[in-house]
Each structure stands twice: as C-alpha cells, then as structure tokens.
C-alpha cells in the first residue's frame, strides 16, 4: 500500500515567526497612523468635482486647434531643453562615473566619494533644481537646461559606473602585461567595451528628460510647462487638451525612436 | 629581397572599422553636435546678459539662500509628514489597482490577444503624461488640497508599476502553471497557487521602488496646489524668503535620502 499523504511542511523557525509578526505590526501601525492623521476634506472635493466635471473633462477632450502652432513651438523648445540637458549630463557623468567605479581609479576612498556625490545629486527632484536655477539665471529655458543636466548626471553617473564595473578586466590586464600605458589602456581596452551601453543609457535618459522638461515650465524654466500653468490659471481646458495631446504624441514618438536606436546599438 | 621591401615600406594595417561605419559615426556625431549647439543658442535667446553674465550672477544669488533658516523646521515638519502620508496612500492604492491591470498586460496570462494589446496601449499612454500635469488637471477638477495630489500620484505610479509587474509576470516559470492547469485548476487557483508565490518578492520590491518615486514626486506636487510641502516651498519662494526655502529644500533632501536608503536595504533583503 502506498501512503498518499502530503509531504511534511518545512518548519518555520521561531525567529522567523517573531520577525514576520514584527513586520506585520510595523506595517499596520504605519497605515493606522497614515489614515488617522491625514485630513482630506471629502465633502468639498466631491462638491467641487461635481461642479467642475462638466467644465473640465469634455473640454479636455476637445482640443483647441487654434493653439496648435504655439503649442508646437513650446514643445519644440521642450525637446531642445531635454536634448541639450541630457547631452550635457552624459558628458559630465563620464568623469564622475570613472571616479565612482571601483575598478578604475583604484582606491575604495575615491569610489566612495564618487558614489556619495552621485547619490546626493540624485536626491534632488529635477523641479527643485529648476527652482534654484530659475532664481540663479532667471526664468528662461536655459535654467531648464541646467536643471535637466544636473538632475540627469546623478542617474547617468550611477549607471555608467555600474557599466564600468562590469567590464571584462582580462583585456585591461593583458594590455598592462604587454606594456601599454594608462591612456592606451583607456582608449583601446576600456572605451570600446563601454561605449555601446553608455550611448544606450544616454539615449534612454533623453527619453526620461523629455517628460521631465515638459513640466519645468511650471516653475518658470521654459518649455511647454509655461503653457500648462497659463492654461490652468485661465481655466482654458481646451488648450490644456491640445498641450496634453502634444506631450503624448511627442513622448510616444521619442520613446519609440529611442527604443529602436538602442536595440541597434547594443 | 622581399623581406627587405616589407621592412622598409610599412605594411598597410587594415582598419578595425570599415570606412562606411566611420563615415556614419562622423556624420551622426556632427548632427548631434549641431542640434546641441542649436538648442543651446535657442534656449539662451531670452536670457538677459548671456551665458557669462548668468554664471557670475549665479554665485551672487546662491549666496542669498545661505544660511538656511533652521528655526522654520518645526513649522514645516507637519507638511513634510503629510507629504509622506500622501505617498504611502497613493502607493498602496496603486499597488492594489495594479494587480488586475498587470495580469491583463502580461502576455502569458492574458492569452486573449486584443485585450492584452488594449491594456498595453492604455498603460503606455498613461506613462507619457508627467505627474505634475496630472496634478494640474486634478487640482482644476477637485480644487486645491491633498486629494488631487494623491489621485495624481495613483494614476502616475499605476502606469509604471503595472508595466514593471507585468514584465515580472511574463518572466515567471510557466511549468507550475501548466501543471496546475493540466490537473484541473481553474484560472484563479492557477494564479493563486502557481503565479503569486513566484511573483511576490519582486512585487514587494517594485512597490517599494515606486514608493521611492512617489516620495520624490509628492514633494513637488504642492507647486501646483496639490498639497504637501511643495505648497509651502512655493509660498516662501513667492515671498523671496530664500533662507526658509533653502531649509525646506534641505529637509526634502534628507527625507528623500533616508527613505531611499531604507527602501534599498529592504529590497536587497527581499531579493
């Protein structure tokens, strides 16, 4: 006779049980704290929504075609901001990435410093940087370029340093052994290995920056965000519909193009 | 004889890359450089004083931000907490709503092709709209407050989360699912016993990742009136009260770094 009982269950250790209960209590406490102390005026929000619904939603879906040329020009400026900003970032990120990569500058200290700089830069949201640059260089598109450049440097630097850390070091060692100097190693051993992936990430970042730069105008840093804030202040939801359509079209096209280029490179 | 000629006239080394590739790369390089220079001049055309003027001005202005006014921290702590709560609520709701969407957008679960394509396209469209634009629209709809901010965060993170999770679902091991189906499990049983155990660690990790994104997004939503600390920051900047604004920016910086650090540690432990 065969015994068809289930195999024994793996035993959970007491430590695991206590840990799981602890995590559960923490999560529940967090939610209780959140939902008890947050204060949303539901009545007012619903009342406003009931009043505004017919004024906002239908007009959002009937774009104002007369604004097309203005919107197109602003969108073009947005693309320029993103392009200049991400190219600048791609250039600034390279030395920082070499500093942060563990296998390049030698020394754990240099790598740690580089990593700290990069994560500090990453912690600032783009739009906060834009606020700072608008105060510094005035409310114009160049403030947007600087904000995008600095904002993207953090992420690109991190990605680049990870790529550098993952290269095949045998090539570098072989070159060292056959007497190549540092510059030769850099140009013939390291750069050919990292270029395709660097380019791929830089193009991907351009994709992200298109989205980021389309809202910078909200704080005065140029691009289509300026029109967004005007349209919302004037309750001009038809124009907002046109703007939204422009953003969706441009972002989709650039996402598509960038995905194709990146597939070709890597 | 032949050896001599070889040693005197340098042998032509074949180039690593063919001439066509070289030409292509050169052309692309100059096109990129051209667009870059054009965009730089375009974006600087409204700038008074030009580039060098702006640079010297920058240091004068940045001085105004220092030293940050530390006295203001007790007043801004409340809105900061509110901002974190917005992100918690939005992430939770998005994590719940994302489950059906991610299942519908996964090619191996939704075998009905048109449904899969429609969901995918919908998610792609959702992801193209920036978070602040959503916030502007919701503020127009619901008035100034926390609610439009939370709603904007939900919609924004839903697009990202559903895409990432559907990709996770697509990469699971299909054998347990097939075995269950073969032994007569229905759709829900297959999902519950074969899919969820495989996806759960990544799911939690991705939710935490989206929480990080939401924290960053929620600190700036207030700039358009959607609640949280951004509202105070906008006011202080409007009053040209730069030391206060700097303190707010530093607080945002500290909170974002702390939450990212904790979240990264949890995610490392999970996977």
Short mmCIF file of C-alpha atoms in Angstrom, two decimals:
data_model
loop_
_atom_site.label_atom_id
_atom_site.label_comp_id
_atom_site.label_asym_id
_atom_site.label_seq_id
_atom_site.Cartn_x
_atom_site.Cartn_y
_atom_site.Cartn_z
CA UNK A 1 0.00 0.00 0.00
CA UNK A 2 1.23 3.41 -0.87
CA UNK A 3 0.73 6.27 1.52
CA UNK A 4 -0.75 9.26 -0.27
CA UNK A 5 -0.30 11.81 2.49
CA UNK A 6 1.26 15.22 1.73
CA UNK A 7 4.98 15.69 2.30
CA UNK A 8 5.81 17.35 5.65
CA UNK A 9 5.77 21.13 5.64
CA UNK A 10 9.07 22.92 6.24
CA UNK A 11 9.19 24.18 9.81
CA UNK A 12 9.33 27.90 10.37
CA UNK A 13 11.86 28.88 12.98
CA UNK A 14 10.69 30.90 15.98
CA UNK A 15 12.92 33.78 14.92
CA UNK A 16 11.25 33.99 11.53
CA UNK A 17 7.80 33.94 13.10
CA UNK A 18 8.65 36.73 15.52
CA UNK A 19 10.25 38.74 12.71
CA UNK A 20 7.20 38.35 10.48
CA UNK A 21 4.86 39.38 13.30
CA UNK A 22 7.08 42.39 13.99
CA UNK A 23 6.98 43.45 10.32
CA UNK A 24 3.20 43.00 10.27
CA UNK A 25 2.76 45.19 13.37
CA UNK A 26 5.01 47.88 11.86
CA UNK A 27 3.08 47.93 8.58
CA UNK A 28 -0.30 48.03 10.33
CA UNK A 29 0.91 50.81 12.63
CA UNK A 30 2.10 52.80 9.62
CA UNK A 31 -1.27 52.51 7.93
CA UNK A 32 -3.21 53.38 11.10
CA UNK A 33 -1.01 56.44 11.58
CA UNK A 34 -1.44 57.47 7.97
CA UNK A 35 -5.18 57.11 7.72
CA UNK A 36 -5.95 58.54 11.15
CA UNK A 37 -3.85 61.67 10.86
CA UNK A 38 -4.35 62.56 7.20
CA UNK A 39 -7.11 65.05 6.72
CA UNK A 40 -8.92 65.19 3.43
CA UNK A 41 -11.95 67.38 3.02
CA UNK A 42 -14.04 64.83 1.15
CA UNK A 43 -17.20 66.90 1.10
CA UNK A 44 -15.55 69.86 -0.54
CA UNK A 45 -13.57 67.77 -3.03
CA UNK A 46 -16.68 65.90 -4.17
CA UNK A 47 -18.74 69.08 -4.35
CA UNK A 48 -16.05 70.81 -6.41
CA UNK A 49 -15.73 67.80 -8.67
CA UNK A 50 -19.49 67.67 -9.25
CA UNK A 51 -19.47 71.35 -10.18
CA UNK A 52 -16.35 71.27 -12.32
CA UNK A 53 -16.74 67.95 -14.04
CA UNK A 54 -18.73 69.20 -17.00
CA UNK A 55 -16.48 72.25 -17.27
CA UNK A 56 -13.21 70.31 -17.33
CA UNK A 57 -13.47 66.81 -18.75
CA UNK A 58 -15.43 67.36 -22.00
CA UNK A 59 -13.30 70.39 -22.85
CA UNK A 60 -10.12 68.44 -22.18
CA UNK A 61 -11.18 66.02 -24.89
CA UNK A 62 -12.00 68.71 -27.43
CA UNK A 63 -8.58 70.27 -28.05
CA UNK A 64 -8.29 73.87 -29.16
CA UNK A 65 -6.75 73.51 -32.64
CA UNK A 66 -6.11 77.25 -33.00
CA UNK A 67 -3.38 76.96 -30.36
CA UNK A 68 -1.57 74.23 -32.33
CA UNK A 69 1.29 76.40 -33.62
CA UNK A 70 2.01 77.92 -30.19
CA UNK A 71 1.91 74.51 -28.57
CA UNK A 72 4.18 73.06 -31.27
CA UNK A 73 6.76 75.80 -30.72
CA UNK A 74 6.74 75.26 -26.95
CA UNK A 75 7.01 71.53 -27.41
CA UNK A 76 9.98 72.08 -29.72
CA UNK A 77 11.61 74.17 -27.02
CA UNK A 78 10.93 71.35 -24.54
CA UNK A 79 12.70 68.89 -26.84
CA UNK A 80 15.65 71.28 -27.18
CA UNK A 81 15.87 71.67 -23.39
CA UNK A 82 15.85 67.91 -22.92
CA UNK A 83 18.41 67.37 -25.69
CA UNK A 84 20.89 69.99 -24.51
CA UNK A 85 20.42 68.95 -20.88
CA UNK A 86 20.86 65.23 -21.37
CA UNK A 87 23.87 65.66 -23.66
CA UNK A 88 25.49 67.90 -21.07
CA UNK A 89 24.69 65.33 -18.38
CA UNK A 90 26.11 62.50 -20.49
CA UNK A 91 29.40 64.41 -20.73
CA UNK A 92 29.57 65.46 -17.06
CA UNK A 93 28.63 61.96 -15.90
CA UNK A 94 31.63 60.26 -17.55
CA UNK A 95 34.41 61.55 -15.24
CA UNK A 96 32.17 61.11 -12.20
CA UNK A 97 31.42 57.54 -13.26
CA UNK A 98 35.13 56.76 -13.62
CA UNK A 99 35.63 58.21 -10.15
CA UNK A 100 32.80 56.13 -8.69
CA UNK A 101 33.72 52.83 -10.40
CA UNK A 102 35.64 50.55 -8.06
CA UNK A 103 37.94 49.08 -10.72
CA UNK A 104 39.23 52.29 -12.30
CA UNK A 105 40.76 54.96 -10.09
CA UNK A 106 41.95 52.30 -7.66
CA UNK A 107 41.24 53.11 -4.06
CA UNK A 108 37.98 52.46 -2.26
CA UNK A 109 38.02 56.04 -0.99
CA UNK A 110 37.75 57.61 -4.45
CA UNK A 111 34.93 55.23 -5.33
CA UNK A 112 33.03 56.00 -2.12
CA UNK A 113 33.39 59.75 -2.64
CA UNK A 114 32.18 59.41 -6.23
CA UNK A 115 29.20 57.29 -5.18
CA UNK A 116 28.25 59.82 -2.49
CA UNK A 117 28.40 62.73 -4.91
CA UNK A 118 26.20 60.86 -7.38
CA UNK A 119 23.57 59.81 -4.84
CA UNK A 120 23.47 63.32 -3.37
CA UNK A 121 22.79 64.74 -6.83
CA UNK A 122 20.14 62.10 -7.44
CA UNK A 123 18.20 63.00 -4.30
CA UNK A 124 17.14 66.40 -5.69
CA UNK A 125 13.97 66.23 -7.77
CA UNK A 126 14.51 67.92 -11.17
CA UNK A 127 11.96 70.58 -10.46
CA UNK A 128 13.64 71.65 -7.21
CA UNK A 129 16.86 72.09 -9.18
CA UNK A 130 14.87 74.09 -11.71
CA UNK A 131 13.66 76.39 -8.93
CA UNK A 132 17.24 77.02 -7.83
CA UNK A 133 18.42 77.68 -11.39
CA UNK A 134 15.48 79.94 -12.17
CA UNK A 135 16.49 82.09 -9.22
CA UNK A 136 20.11 81.98 -10.36
CA UNK A 137 19.93 82.58 -14.13
CA UNK A 138 16.42 84.00 -14.48
CA UNK A 139 13.16 82.49 -15.73
CA UNK A 140 14.19 81.15 -19.13
CA UNK A 141 14.78 77.91 -20.95
CA UNK A 142 18.48 77.83 -20.07
CA UNK A 143 17.57 77.35 -16.39
CA UNK A 144 15.69 74.27 -17.57
CA UNK A 145 18.73 73.01 -19.47
CA UNK A 146 20.90 73.35 -16.37
CA UNK A 147 18.29 71.64 -14.16
CA UNK A 148 18.00 68.71 -16.56
CA UNK A 149 21.78 68.49 -16.91
CA UNK A 150 22.42 68.32 -13.17
CA UNK A 151 19.38 66.15 -12.48
CA UNK A 152 20.36 63.55 -15.08
CA UNK A 153 24.02 63.48 -14.06
CA UNK A 154 23.18 61.61 -10.86
CA UNK A 155 21.34 58.76 -12.54
CA UNK A 156 23.60 58.56 -15.60
CA UNK A 157 26.74 58.61 -13.43
CA UNK A 158 25.40 55.72 -11.37
CA UNK A 159 24.50 53.68 -14.45
CA UNK A 160 27.82 54.47 -16.16
CA UNK A 161 29.82 53.47 -13.09
CA UNK A 162 27.95 50.16 -12.92
CA UNK A 163 28.76 49.55 -16.59
CA UNK A 164 32.44 50.32 -15.97
CA UNK A 165 32.48 47.95 -13.01
CA UNK A 166 31.08 45.16 -15.17
CA UNK A 167 33.67 45.31 -17.98
CA UNK A 168 35.98 42.41 -18.77
CA UNK A 169 39.13 43.20 -16.79
CA UNK A 170 41.15 40.46 -18.54
CA UNK A 171 41.57 42.74 -21.54
CA UNK A 172 42.89 45.52 -19.33
CA UNK A 173 45.28 43.13 -17.57
CA UNK A 174 46.56 41.74 -20.86
CA UNK A 175 47.29 45.25 -22.10
CA UNK A 176 49.02 46.13 -18.85
CA UNK A 177 51.14 42.99 -19.12
CA UNK A 178 52.22 43.83 -22.65
CA UNK A 179 53.36 47.27 -21.54
CA UNK A 180 50.54 49.62 -22.53
CA UNK A 181 50.35 52.89 -20.64
CA UNK A 182 47.21 54.18 -18.86
CA UNK A 183 45.99 56.27 -21.80
CA UNK A 184 46.37 53.37 -24.23
CA UNK A 185 44.52 51.06 -21.84
CA UNK A 186 41.73 53.63 -21.55
CA UNK A 187 41.36 54.08 -25.32
CA UNK A 188 41.86 50.52 -26.54
CA UNK A 189 40.83 48.44 -23.52
CA UNK A 190 38.09 50.30 -21.67
CA UNK A 191 36.31 52.68 -24.02
CA UNK A 192 35.40 50.11 -26.73
CA UNK A 193 33.79 47.97 -24.04
CA UNK A 194 31.66 50.71 -22.51
CA UNK A 195 30.66 52.88 -25.48
CA UNK A 196 27.55 51.00 -26.69
CA UNK A 197 25.99 50.78 -23.25
CA UNK A 198 26.91 54.38 -22.40
CA UNK A 199 25.17 55.55 -25.56
CA UNK A 200 22.17 53.36 -24.84
CA UNK A 201 21.71 54.79 -21.35
CA UNK A 202 22.28 58.36 -22.55
CA UNK A 203 19.53 57.93 -25.15
CA UNK A 204 17.26 56.34 -22.55
CA UNK A 205 17.88 59.32 -20.27
CA UNK A 206 16.90 61.65 -23.12
CA UNK A 207 13.58 59.81 -23.19
CA UNK A 208 13.11 60.40 -19.45
CA UNK A 209 14.23 64.02 -19.78
CA UNK A 210 11.56 64.79 -22.38
CA UNK A 211 8.97 64.02 -19.69
CA UNK A 212 10.91 65.92 -17.05
CA UNK A 213 11.44 69.03 -19.16
CA UNK A 214 7.79 69.23 -20.15
CA UNK A 215 6.91 70.23 -16.57
CA UNK A 216 9.85 72.52 -15.77
CA UNK A 217 7.92 75.50 -17.12
CA UNK A 218 5.66 75.28 -14.07
CA UNK A 219 8.43 76.97 -12.09
CA UNK A 220 9.40 79.23 -15.00
CA UNK A 221 12.17 77.21 -16.61
CA UNK A 222 10.83 77.29 -20.18
CA UNK A 223 9.23 74.71 -22.42
CA UNK A 224 5.63 73.60 -22.60
CA UNK A 225 5.19 73.77 -18.81
CA UNK A 226 4.80 77.53 -19.13
CA UNK A 227 1.74 77.00 -21.30
CA UNK A 228 0.40 74.37 -18.88
CA UNK A 229 0.47 76.83 -16.00
CA UNK A 230 -1.18 79.59 -18.08
CA UNK A 231 -3.89 77.28 -19.34
CA UNK A 232 -4.64 76.05 -15.83
CA UNK A 233 -4.72 79.58 -14.37
CA UNK A 234 -7.08 80.74 -17.10
CA UNK A 235 -9.21 77.57 -16.79
CA UNK A 236 -8.57 77.14 -20.51
CA UNK A 237 -9.13 73.38 -20.59
CA UNK A 238 -9.42 73.22 -24.38
CA UNK A 239 -5.88 74.47 -24.69
CA UNK A 240 -4.83 72.04 -21.96
CA UNK A 241 -6.25 69.29 -24.15
CA UNK A 242 -4.03 70.40 -27.04
CA UNK A 243 -0.99 70.53 -24.76
CA UNK A 244 -1.72 67.08 -23.37
CA UNK A 245 -2.10 65.71 -26.88
CA UNK A 246 1.22 67.28 -27.92
CA UNK A 247 3.02 65.78 -24.92
CA UNK A 248 1.54 62.33 -25.53
CA UNK A 249 2.45 62.37 -29.24
CA UNK A 250 6.00 63.66 -28.80
CA UNK A 251 6.80 61.37 -25.87
CA UNK A 252 5.43 58.35 -27.73
CA UNK A 253 7.43 59.14 -30.88
CA UNK A 254 10.65 59.68 -28.95
CA UNK A 255 10.14 56.55 -26.82
CA UNK A 256 9.62 54.54 -29.98
CA UNK A 257 12.60 56.02 -31.82
CA UNK A 258 14.86 55.67 -28.82
CA UNK A 259 13.89 52.04 -28.28
CA UNK A 260 14.74 51.28 -31.91
CA UNK A 261 18.09 53.09 -31.81
CA UNK A 262 19.03 51.40 -28.54
CA UNK A 263 18.18 47.97 -29.91
CA UNK A 264 20.50 48.69 -32.84
CA UNK A 265 23.39 49.90 -30.67
CA UNK A 266 23.56 47.18 -28.03
CA UNK B 1 64.70 40.64 -51.19
CA UNK B 2 61.03 40.53 -50.41
CA UNK B 3 61.76 40.64 -46.72
CA UNK B 4 63.69 43.88 -47.19
CA UNK B 5 60.89 45.64 -49.00
CA UNK B 6 58.50 44.55 -46.32
CA UNK B 7 60.59 46.02 -43.55
CA UNK B 8 61.22 49.33 -45.30
CA UNK B 9 57.74 50.14 -46.58
CA UNK B 10 55.33 49.98 -43.65
CA UNK B 11 52.67 47.37 -44.26
CA UNK B 12 49.22 48.84 -44.50
CA UNK B 13 47.31 47.83 -41.37
CA UNK B 14 43.67 47.18 -42.15
CA UNK B 15 41.39 49.49 -40.19
CA UNK B 16 39.32 47.93 -37.41
CA UNK B 17 36.14 49.58 -38.61
CA UNK B 18 35.11 49.74 -42.27
CA UNK B 19 35.14 53.15 -43.93
CA UNK B 20 31.34 53.18 -44.15
CA UNK B 21 30.92 52.83 -40.39
CA UNK B 22 33.49 55.56 -39.80
CA UNK B 23 31.63 57.91 -42.12
CA UNK B 24 28.32 57.09 -40.47
CA UNK B 25 29.67 57.73 -36.98
CA UNK B 26 31.24 61.01 -38.08
CA UNK B 27 28.02 62.22 -39.67
CA UNK B 28 25.97 61.25 -36.58
CA UNK B 29 28.48 62.99 -34.33
CA UNK B 30 28.25 66.25 -36.25
CA UNK B 31 24.46 66.09 -36.47
CA UNK B 32 24.23 65.59 -32.70
CA UNK B 33 26.71 68.40 -32.10
CA UNK B 34 24.77 70.66 -34.49
CA UNK B 35 21.46 70.04 -32.75
CA UNK B 36 23.18 70.59 -29.40
CA UNK B 37 24.64 73.95 -30.42
CA UNK B 38 21.33 74.99 -31.93
CA UNK B 39 19.41 74.04 -28.78
CA UNK B 40 21.92 75.87 -26.61
CA UNK B 41 21.52 79.08 -28.60
CA UNK B 42 17.73 78.64 -28.74
CA UNK B 43 17.38 78.19 -25.01
CA UNK B 44 19.64 81.13 -24.27
CA UNK B 45 17.93 83.61 -26.56
CA UNK B 46 15.63 85.06 -23.87
CA UNK B 47 18.38 85.23 -21.32
CA UNK B 48 19.47 88.72 -20.37
CA UNK B 49 23.24 89.16 -20.15
CA UNK B 50 24.13 85.91 -21.88
CA UNK B 51 25.89 82.88 -20.52
CA UNK B 52 28.83 84.53 -18.74
CA UNK B 53 26.58 87.10 -17.10
CA UNK B 54 24.36 84.33 -15.80
CA UNK B 55 27.29 82.41 -14.34
CA UNK B 56 28.58 85.37 -12.35
CA UNK B 57 25.06 86.20 -11.27
CA UNK B 58 24.51 82.62 -10.14
CA UNK B 59 27.00 82.82 -7.30
CA UNK B 60 25.56 86.12 -6.04
CA UNK B 61 22.08 84.66 -5.95
CA UNK B 62 23.05 81.37 -4.39
CA UNK B 63 24.59 83.33 -1.51
CA UNK B 64 21.09 84.60 -0.69
CA UNK B 65 19.98 81.05 0.11
CA UNK B 66 22.54 80.72 2.88
CA UNK B 67 22.49 80.29 5.79
CA UNK B 68 19.24 78.27 5.83
CA UNK B 69 16.77 79.34 8.49
CA UNK B 70 16.73 76.40 10.92
CA UNK B 71 14.01 77.99 13.07
CA UNK B 72 11.43 77.16 10.44
CA UNK B 73 11.83 73.39 10.79
CA UNK B 74 9.06 72.96 13.38
CA UNK B 75 6.62 74.75 11.08
CA UNK B 76 7.47 72.65 8.01
CA UNK B 77 7.58 69.29 9.76
CA UNK B 78 3.78 68.90 9.60
CA UNK B 79 3.53 69.38 5.82
CA UNK B 80 6.52 67.08 5.32
CA UNK B 81 4.76 64.29 7.25
CA UNK B 82 1.63 64.96 5.20
CA UNK B 83 3.70 64.56 2.03
CA UNK B 84 4.99 61.16 3.16
CA UNK B 85 1.44 60.08 4.02
CA UNK B 86 0.27 61.11 0.55
CA UNK B 87 2.94 58.88 -0.94
CA UNK B 88 2.01 55.96 1.36
CA UNK B 89 -1.68 56.13 0.47
CA UNK B 90 -1.03 56.57 -3.24
CA UNK B 91 1.44 53.69 -3.37
CA UNK B 92 -0.96 51.38 -1.52
CA UNK B 93 -3.92 52.15 -3.75
CA UNK B 94 -1.76 51.86 -6.86
CA UNK B 95 -0.39 48.52 -5.66
CA UNK B 96 -3.93 47.18 -5.29
CA UNK B 97 -5.22 48.56 -8.59
CA UNK B 98 -2.15 47.37 -10.45
CA UNK B 99 -2.85 43.65 -9.86
CA UNK B 100 -5.68 43.24 -12.39
CA UNK B 101 -4.01 45.63 -14.84
CA UNK B 102 -0.67 43.81 -14.65
CA UNK B 103 -2.38 40.46 -15.17
CA UNK B 104 -4.21 41.83 -18.20
CA UNK B 105 -0.96 43.28 -19.58
CA UNK B 106 1.00 40.04 -19.22
CA UNK B 107 1.19 38.08 -22.43
CA UNK B 108 1.35 34.67 -20.74
CA UNK B 109 -1.72 35.18 -18.53
CA UNK B 110 -3.97 37.11 -20.89
CA UNK B 111 -3.99 34.76 -23.83
CA UNK B 112 -6.75 36.79 -25.49
CA UNK B 113 -4.57 38.97 -27.75
CA UNK B 114 -6.79 42.07 -28.32
CA UNK B 115 -7.34 42.52 -24.57
CA UNK B 116 -3.59 42.35 -23.96
CA UNK B 117 -2.86 44.88 -26.70
CA UNK B 118 -5.54 47.29 -25.45
CA UNK B 119 -4.23 47.14 -21.87
CA UNK B 120 -0.63 47.59 -23.00
CA UNK B 121 -1.50 50.62 -25.14
CA UNK B 122 -3.53 52.13 -22.31
CA UNK B 123 -0.60 51.75 -19.90
CA UNK B 124 1.83 53.22 -22.44
CA UNK B 125 -0.42 56.26 -22.87
CA UNK B 126 -0.75 56.63 -19.12
CA UNK B 127 3.01 56.68 -18.70
CA UNK B 128 3.53 59.51 -21.18
CA UNK B 129 1.70 62.05 -19.02
CA UNK B 130 4.03 63.67 -16.45
CA UNK B 131 2.92 63.60 -12.80
CA UNK B 132 2.65 67.37 -12.42
CA UNK B 133 0.41 67.66 -15.47
CA UNK B 134 -1.94 65.12 -13.91
CA UNK B 135 -1.82 67.15 -10.70
CA UNK B 136 -2.68 70.37 -12.57
CA UNK B 137 -5.72 68.70 -14.12
CA UNK B 138 -6.91 67.15 -10.85
CA UNK B 139 -6.45 70.44 -8.99
CA UNK B 140 -8.63 72.03 -11.63
CA UNK B 141 -11.20 69.32 -11.06
CA UNK B 142 -11.17 68.91 -7.26
CA UNK B 143 -9.78 72.20 -6.04
CA UNK B 144 -6.60 72.79 -4.03
CA UNK B 145 -5.82 70.12 -1.46
CA UNK B 146 -4.37 66.72 -0.71
CA UNK B 147 -6.93 64.68 -2.61
CA UNK B 148 -5.97 65.76 -6.17
CA UNK B 149 -2.33 65.18 -5.26
CA UNK B 150 -3.00 61.64 -4.08
CA UNK B 151 -5.07 60.94 -7.18
CA UNK B 152 -2.31 62.24 -9.47
CA UNK B 153 0.24 60.04 -7.69
CA UNK B 154 -2.02 56.99 -8.00
CA UNK B 155 -2.53 57.40 -11.74
CA UNK B 156 1.13 58.23 -12.33
CA UNK B 157 2.51 55.29 -10.35
CA UNK B 158 -0.10 52.90 -11.74
CA UNK B 159 1.41 53.23 -15.21
CA UNK B 160 4.94 52.48 -14.05
CA UNK B 161 4.02 49.74 -11.58
CA UNK B 162 1.69 47.84 -13.89
CA UNK B 163 4.32 47.80 -16.63
CA UNK B 164 7.11 46.59 -14.35
CA UNK B 165 4.94 43.94 -12.71
CA UNK B 166 3.53 42.67 -15.97
CA UNK B 167 7.11 42.20 -17.16
CA UNK B 168 7.86 40.24 -13.99
CA UNK B 169 4.82 38.07 -14.59
CA UNK B 170 5.93 37.44 -18.17
CA UNK B 171 9.29 36.16 -16.96
CA UNK B 172 7.98 33.55 -14.48
CA UNK B 173 8.50 29.81 -14.86
CA UNK B 174 5.40 28.60 -16.75
CA UNK B 175 5.78 24.90 -15.84
CA UNK B 176 3.98 25.04 -12.46
CA UNK B 177 1.15 26.99 -14.09
CA UNK B 178 0.79 24.40 -16.84
CA UNK B 179 0.93 21.53 -14.36
CA UNK B 180 -1.88 23.12 -12.35
CA UNK B 181 -3.97 23.73 -15.42
CA UNK B 182 -3.38 20.14 -16.56
CA UNK B 183 -4.54 18.78 -13.21
CA UNK B 184 -7.74 20.78 -13.42
CA UNK B 185 -7.06 24.02 -11.58
CA UNK B 186 -9.23 26.94 -12.66
CA UNK B 187 -7.84 30.40 -13.56
CA UNK B 188 -7.97 31.73 -10.00
CA UNK B 189 -6.40 28.64 -8.50
CA UNK B 190 -3.58 28.78 -11.05
CA UNK B 191 -2.94 32.45 -10.26
CA UNK B 192 -3.18 31.97 -6.50
CA UNK B 193 -1.03 28.86 -6.08
CA UNK B 194 1.39 28.99 -9.02
CA UNK B 195 1.80 32.63 -10.03
CA UNK B 196 1.66 34.59 -6.77
CA UNK B 197 4.40 32.68 -4.91
CA UNK B 198 6.73 33.30 -7.85
CA UNK B 199 5.93 36.98 -8.24
CA UNK B 200 5.53 38.13 -4.63
CA UNK B 201 9.18 39.05 -3.80
CA UNK B 202 9.57 41.11 -6.97
CA UNK B 203 6.14 42.61 -6.45
CA UNK B 204 7.09 43.89 -2.99
CA UNK B 205 10.42 45.16 -4.25
CA UNK B 206 8.81 47.03 -7.15
CA UNK B 207 6.16 48.54 -4.87
CA UNK B 208 8.91 49.88 -2.64
CA UNK B 209 10.70 51.25 -5.70
CA UNK B 210 7.53 53.02 -6.81
CA UNK B 211 7.16 54.33 -3.25
CA UNK B 212 10.58 55.98 -3.65
CA UNK B 213 9.43 57.54 -6.92
CA UNK B 214 6.22 58.72 -5.26
CA UNK B 215 8.11 60.37 -2.41
CA UNK B 216 10.13 62.38 -4.92
CA UNK B 217 7.03 63.24 -6.91
CA UNK B 218 4.94 64.17 -3.87
CA UNK B 219 7.39 66.76 -2.56
CA UNK B 220 6.89 68.83 -5.69
CA UNK B 221 3.15 68.33 -6.24
CA UNK B 222 2.45 71.28 -3.94
CA UNK B 223 3.96 73.62 -6.54
CA UNK B 224 0.68 73.35 -8.45
CA UNK B 225 -1.51 73.33 -5.33
CA UNK B 226 -1.84 69.59 -4.81
CA UNK B 227 -0.87 69.54 -1.13
CA UNK B 228 2.23 68.66 0.79
CA UNK B 229 5.47 70.51 1.38
CA UNK B 230 5.74 71.90 -2.15
CA UNK B 231 2.93 74.32 -1.35
CA UNK B 232 4.97 75.91 1.47
CA UNK B 233 8.08 75.95 -0.71
CA UNK B 234 6.19 77.78 -3.43
CA UNK B 235 4.88 80.37 -0.95
CA UNK B 236 8.31 81.02 0.54
CA UNK B 237 9.83 81.42 -2.93
CA UNK B 238 6.99 83.77 -3.81
CA UNK B 239 7.89 85.95 -0.81
CA UNK B 240 11.60 85.84 -1.84
CA UNK B 241 12.25 84.26 1.54
CA UNK B 242 15.26 82.27 0.37
CA UNK B 243 16.72 81.08 3.72
CA UNK B 244 13.36 79.45 4.57
CA UNK B 245 13.15 77.91 1.10
CA UNK B 246 16.66 76.51 1.50
CA UNK B 247 15.68 74.89 4.79
CA UNK B 248 12.70 73.23 3.08
CA UNK B 249 14.93 72.02 0.25
CA UNK B 250 17.42 70.58 2.75
CA UNK B 251 14.61 68.81 4.63
CA UNK B 252 13.32 67.33 1.35
CA UNK B 253 16.85 66.21 0.53
CA UNK B 254 17.30 64.50 3.91
CA UNK B 255 13.91 62.76 3.83
CA UNK B 256 14.37 61.52 0.25
CA UNK B 257 17.85 60.14 1.03
CA UNK B 258 16.65 58.47 4.26
CA UNK B 259 13.66 56.80 2.62
CA UNK B 260 15.69 55.67 -0.36
CA UNK B 261 18.30 54.18 1.94
CA UNK B 262 15.73 52.23 3.98
CA UNK B 263 13.89 51.08 0.87
CA UNK B 264 17.09 49.94 -0.84
CA UNK B 265 18.07 47.91 2.24
CA UNK B 266 14.65 46.22 2.39
CA UNK B 267 14.77 45.47 -1.32
CA UNK B 268 18.23 43.96 -1.03
CA UNK B 269 16.98 41.73 1.80
CA UNK B 270 13.94 40.67 -0.25
CA UNK B 271 15.61 39.55 -3.44
#
